[in-house]
PDB file of C-alpha atoms in Angstrom:
ATOM      1  CA  MET W   1      -0.010  -0.052  -0.104  1.00  0.00           C
ATOM      2  CA  LYS W   2       1.386   3.433  -1.165  1.00  0.00           C
ATOM      3  CA  ARG W   3       1.620   5.831   1.592  1.00  0.00           C
ATOM      4  CA  ASP W   4       0.978   9.812   1.284  1.00  0.00           C
ATOM      5  CA  ASN W   5       4.116  11.769   1.904  1.00  0.00           C
ATOM      6  CA  THR W   6       4.343  13.690   5.235  1.00  0.00           C
ATOM      7  CA  VAL W   7       4.587  17.082   5.578  1.00  0.00           C
ATOM      8  CA  ALA W   8       8.275  17.390   6.474  1.00  0.00           C
ATOM      9  CA  GLU W   9       8.887  15.226   3.322  1.00  0.00           C
ATOM     10  CA  ARG W  10       6.796  17.322   0.882  1.00  0.00           C
ATOM     11  CA  LYS W  11       8.739  20.491   2.507  1.00  0.00           C
ATOM     12  CA  GLN W  12      12.283  18.740   1.538  1.00  0.00           C
ATOM     13  CA  PHE W  13      11.098  18.606  -2.045  1.00  0.00           C
ATOM     14  CA  ALA W  14       9.482  22.021  -2.303  1.00  0.00           C
ATOM     15  CA  MET W  15      11.362  24.247  -4.824  1.00  0.00           C
ATOM     16  CA  GLN W  16      11.895  28.231  -3.676  1.00  0.00           C
ATOM     17  CA  TYR W  17      11.896  30.606  -6.438  1.00  0.00           C
ATOM     18  CA  GLU W  18      13.592  34.035  -5.985  1.00  0.00           C
ATOM     19  CA  LYS W  19      13.779  36.939  -8.600  1.00  0.00           C
ATOM     20  CA  SER W  20      16.080  39.670  -8.637  1.00  0.00           C
ATOM     21  CA  CYS W  21      16.355  43.110 -10.718  1.00  0.00           C
ATOM     22  CA  GLY W  22      19.055  45.374 -11.409  1.00  0.00           C
ATOM     23  CA  ALA W  23      21.059  46.838 -14.509  1.00  0.00           C
ATOM     24  CA  VAL W  24      24.149  47.068 -16.308  1.00  0.00           C
ATOM     25  CA  ILE W  25      25.111  50.676 -15.461  1.00  0.00           C
ATOM     26  CA  TYR W  26      27.276  52.726 -17.831  1.00  0.00           C
ATOM     27  CA  THR W  27      28.495  56.326 -17.767  1.00  0.00           C
ATOM     28  CA  VAL W  28      30.669  58.137 -20.570  1.00  0.00           C
ATOM     29  CA  GLN W  29      33.487  60.139 -19.610  1.00  0.00           C
ATOM     30  CA  ASN W  30      35.920  61.917 -22.416  1.00  0.00           C
ATOM     31  CA  GLY W  31      34.595  59.613 -25.073  1.00  0.00           C
ATOM     32  CA  THR W  32      35.205  56.358 -22.997  1.00  0.00           C
ATOM     33  CA  ARG W  33      32.374  54.170 -21.674  1.00  0.00           C
ATOM     34  CA  PHE W  34      32.668  52.916 -18.203  1.00  0.00           C
ATOM     35  CA  TYR W  35      30.759  50.460 -16.339  1.00  0.00           C
ATOM     36  CA  LEU W  36      29.999  49.976 -12.877  1.00  0.00           C
ATOM     37  CA  VAL W  37      30.765  46.963 -10.729  1.00  0.00           C
ATOM     38  CA  GLU W  38      30.183  46.296  -7.255  1.00  0.00           C
ATOM     39  CA  GLN W  39      32.490  44.258  -4.885  1.00  0.00           C
ATOM     40  CA  MET W  40      30.009  42.489  -2.643  1.00  0.00           C
ATOM     41  CA  GLN W  41      30.605  41.967   1.039  1.00  0.00           C
ATOM     42  CA  LYS W  42      30.515  38.133   0.554  1.00  0.00           C
ATOM     43  CA  GLY W  43      33.525  38.444  -1.870  1.00  0.00           C
ATOM     44  CA  HIS W  44      32.175  38.410  -5.338  1.00  0.00           C
ATOM     45  CA  VAL W  45      32.067  40.928  -8.178  1.00  0.00           C
ATOM     46  CA  SER W  46      28.922  41.530  -9.601  1.00  0.00           C
ATOM     47  CA  LEU W  47      26.712  43.983 -11.472  1.00  0.00           C
ATOM     48  CA  CYS W  48      23.942  45.998  -9.087  1.00  0.00           C
ATOM     49  CA  LYS W  49      20.724  43.765  -8.516  1.00  0.00           C
ATOM     50  CA  GLY W  50      18.517  42.830  -5.880  1.00  0.00           C
ATOM     51  CA  HIS W  51      15.258  40.984  -4.662  1.00  0.00           C
ATOM     52  CA  VAL W  52      11.879  41.881  -5.795  1.00  0.00           C
ATOM     53  CA  GLU W  53       9.694  43.420  -3.188  1.00  0.00           C
ATOM     54  CA  LYS W  54       5.964  43.267  -2.803  1.00  0.00           C
ATOM     55  CA  ASP W  55       4.109  44.413  -5.772  1.00  0.00           C
ATOM     56  CA  GLU W  56       7.272  46.189  -7.361  1.00  0.00           C
ATOM     57  CA  THR W  57       7.776  45.961 -11.285  1.00  0.00           C
ATOM     58  CA  GLU W  58      11.121  44.579 -12.654  1.00  0.00           C
ATOM     59  CA  LEU W  59      12.064  48.326 -13.283  1.00  0.00           C
ATOM     60  CA  GLN W  60      10.929  49.666  -9.993  1.00  0.00           C
ATOM     61  CA  THR W  61      13.120  46.956  -8.204  1.00  0.00           C
ATOM     62  CA  ALA W  62      16.179  47.633 -10.528  1.00  0.00           C
ATOM     63  CA  GLU W  63      15.747  51.478  -9.912  1.00  0.00           C
ATOM     64  CA  ARG W  64      15.289  50.729  -5.906  1.00  0.00           C
ATOM     65  CA  GLU W  65      18.229  48.342  -5.773  1.00  0.00           C
ATOM     66  CA  ILE W  66      20.709  50.696  -7.919  1.00  0.00           C
ATOM     67  CA  ARG W  67      19.714  53.898  -5.348  1.00  0.00           C
ATOM     68  CA  GLU W  68      20.032  51.733  -2.327  1.00  0.00           C
ATOM     69  CA  GLU W  69      23.328  50.145  -3.346  1.00  0.00           C
ATOM     70  CA  THR W  70      25.061  53.013  -4.984  1.00  0.00           C
ATOM     71  CA  GLY W  71      23.044  56.198  -4.294  1.00  0.00           C
ATOM     72  CA  LEU W  72      22.821  56.971  -8.188  1.00  0.00           C
ATOM     73  CA  ASP W  73      19.689  58.137 -10.137  1.00  0.00           C
ATOM     74  CA  VAL W  74      19.859  56.465 -13.414  1.00  0.00           C
ATOM     75  CA  GLU W  75      18.092  56.778 -16.879  1.00  0.00           C
ATOM     76  CA  PHE W  76      17.094  53.296 -18.267  1.00  0.00           C
ATOM     77  CA  VAL W  77      18.011  52.460 -21.971  1.00  0.00           C
ATOM     78  CA  GLU W  78      14.878  51.048 -23.893  1.00  0.00           C
ATOM     79  CA  GLY W  79      15.154  47.921 -25.459  1.00  0.00           C
ATOM     80  CA  PHE W  80      17.662  46.107 -23.173  1.00  0.00           C
ATOM     81  CA  ARG W  81      16.213  43.209 -20.924  1.00  0.00           C
ATOM     82  CA  LYS W  82      18.325  40.058 -20.405  1.00  0.00           C
ATOM     83  CA  THR W  83      17.491  37.341 -17.838  1.00  0.00           C
ATOM     84  CA  ILE W  84      20.005  34.702 -16.077  1.00  0.00           C
ATOM     85  CA  ALA W  85      18.342  31.610 -14.291  1.00  0.00           C
ATOM     86  CA  TYR W  86      20.373  29.673 -11.961  1.00  0.00           C
ATOM     87  CA  SER W  87      20.115  27.622  -8.697  1.00  0.00           C
ATOM     88  CA  PRO W  88      21.821  29.198  -5.586  1.00  0.00           C
ATOM     89  CA  ARG W  89      21.266  26.331  -3.517  1.00  0.00           C
ATOM     90  CA  MET W  90      19.637  22.976  -3.818  1.00  0.00           C
ATOM     91  CA  ASP W  91      15.998  23.640  -3.136  1.00  0.00           C
ATOM     92  CA  CYS W  92      16.174  27.144  -4.871  1.00  0.00           C
ATOM     93  CA  MET W  93      15.640  28.361  -8.430  1.00  0.00           C
ATOM     94  CA  LYS W  94      16.445  32.292  -8.937  1.00  0.00           C
ATOM     95  CA  THR W  95      15.793  34.317 -12.129  1.00  0.00           C
ATOM     96  CA  VAL W  96      17.803  37.833 -12.473  1.00  0.00           C
ATOM     97  CA  VAL W  97      16.388  40.409 -14.720  1.00  0.00           C
ATOM     98  CA  LEU W  98      19.039  42.952 -15.699  1.00  0.00           C
ATOM     99  CA  PHE W  99      18.310  46.008 -17.784  1.00  0.00           C
ATOM    100  CA  LEU W 100      20.797  48.650 -19.191  1.00  0.00           C
ATOM    101  CA  ALA W 101      20.961  52.187 -17.359  1.00  0.00           C
ATOM    102  CA  TYR W 102      23.072  55.391 -18.169  1.00  0.00           C
ATOM    103  CA  ALA W 103      24.417  57.472 -15.013  1.00  0.00           C
ATOM    104  CA  GLU W 104      25.169  61.045 -15.526  1.00  0.00           C
ATOM    105  CA  HIS W 105      27.802  61.222 -12.994  1.00  0.00           C
ATOM    106  CA  THR W 106      30.113  58.632 -11.221  1.00  0.00           C
ATOM    107  CA  ASP W 107      29.842  59.834  -7.440  1.00  0.00           C
ATOM    108  CA  ALA W 108      28.536  56.665  -6.450  1.00  0.00           C
ATOM    109  CA  ARG W 109      28.650  55.481  -2.550  1.00  0.00           C
ATOM    110  CA  ALA W 110      28.328  51.764  -1.613  1.00  0.00           C
ATOM    111  CA  GLN W 111      25.777  50.500   0.667  1.00  0.00           C
ATOM    112  CA  GLU W 112      28.079  49.163   3.437  1.00  0.00           C
ATOM    113  CA  GLU W 113      25.737  46.282   4.468  1.00  0.00           C
ATOM    114  CA  GLU W 114      26.034  44.654   1.237  1.00  0.00           C
ATOM    115  CA  VAL W 115      28.724  46.278  -1.091  1.00  0.00           C
ATOM    116  CA  ARG W 116      32.288  46.455  -0.182  1.00  0.00           C
ATOM    117  CA  ALA W 117      33.318  48.720  -3.207  1.00  0.00           C
ATOM    118  CA  ILE W 118      32.117  50.227  -6.214  1.00  0.00           C
ATOM    119  CA  GLN W 119      34.399  50.648  -9.287  1.00  0.00           C
ATOM    120  CA  TRP W 120      33.781  52.216 -12.717  1.00  0.00           C
ATOM    121  CA  LEU W 121      35.968  50.197 -15.432  1.00  0.00           C
ATOM    122  CA  PRO W 122      36.312  50.387 -18.951  1.00  0.00           C
ATOM    123  CA  PHE W 123      34.577  47.531 -20.709  1.00  0.00           C
ATOM    124  CA  GLU W 124      37.580  44.960 -20.715  1.00  0.00           C
ATOM    125  CA  ASN W 125      38.220  45.568 -17.277  1.00  0.00           C
ATOM    126  CA  ALA W 126      34.858  45.244 -16.133  1.00  0.00           C
ATOM    127  CA  VAL W 127      34.619  41.866 -17.943  1.00  0.00           C
ATOM    128  CA  GLU W 128      37.678  40.449 -16.271  1.00  0.00           C
ATOM    129  CA  ALA W 129      36.635  41.817 -12.780  1.00  0.00           C
ATOM    130  CA  LEU W 130      33.054  40.126 -12.838  1.00  0.00           C
ATOM    131  CA  THR W 131      33.153  36.706 -10.836  1.00  0.00           C
ATOM    132  CA  PHE W 132      30.381  34.802 -12.975  1.00  0.00           C
ATOM    133  CA  ASP W 133      30.475  33.732 -16.579  1.00  0.00           C
ATOM    134  CA  SER W 134      26.800  34.599 -16.873  1.00  0.00           C
ATOM    135  CA  THR W 135      27.255  38.198 -15.694  1.00  0.00           C
ATOM    136  CA  ARG W 136      30.112  38.589 -17.949  1.00  0.00           C
ATOM    137  CA  GLU W 137      27.907  37.501 -20.969  1.00  0.00           C
ATOM    138  CA  ILE W 138      25.271  40.261 -19.966  1.00  0.00           C
ATOM    139  CA  LEU W 139      28.007  42.929 -19.724  1.00  0.00           C
ATOM    140  CA  ARG W 140      29.109  41.669 -23.272  1.00  0.00           C
ATOM    141  CA  GLN W 141      25.560  41.729 -24.759  1.00  0.00           C
ATOM    142  CA  ALA W 142      25.057  45.282 -23.329  1.00  0.00           C
ATOM    143  CA  ASP W 143      28.266  46.730 -24.773  1.00  0.00           C
ATOM    144  CA  ALA W 144      27.209  45.337 -28.043  1.00  0.00           C
ATOM    145  CA  PHE W 145      23.897  46.784 -27.678  1.00  0.00           C
ATOM    146  CA  LEU W 146      24.951  50.158 -27.142  1.00  0.00           C
ATOM    147  CA  ASN W 147      27.654  49.776 -30.028  1.00  0.00           C
ATOM    148  CA  GLY W 148      24.661  49.292 -32.333  1.00  0.00           C
TER     149      GLY W 148
END
């Protein structure tokens, strides 16, 4: 006779879903494009992003996270929206939505609770600095998009 799974057994297999939104942030100085990268408190280097809260839209989340983590106000570039999906732990699937955003100035300040340091780097240096291949690929796509 087949028995039903207990609540504890069902929880063990329950997949959690997380969603974060952010942006590839860039500025232009003396004709050179620079990208913002963040060294996180956990040690990895990433793009600015964070978890969706309540009834926020993806763009609202990205804008809030950028302001919280960097203090920057940005202008989003239409037509660029990329996603990354991965599993940060065994029982979880995470989707990250990244937009493209322009910052008029570079005086960003790191949100100390999450971000150790912020750097503005030219494209090649920014690609090298990023920890994960998936974010490197998004940065490449953003740069190609801006290059037309």
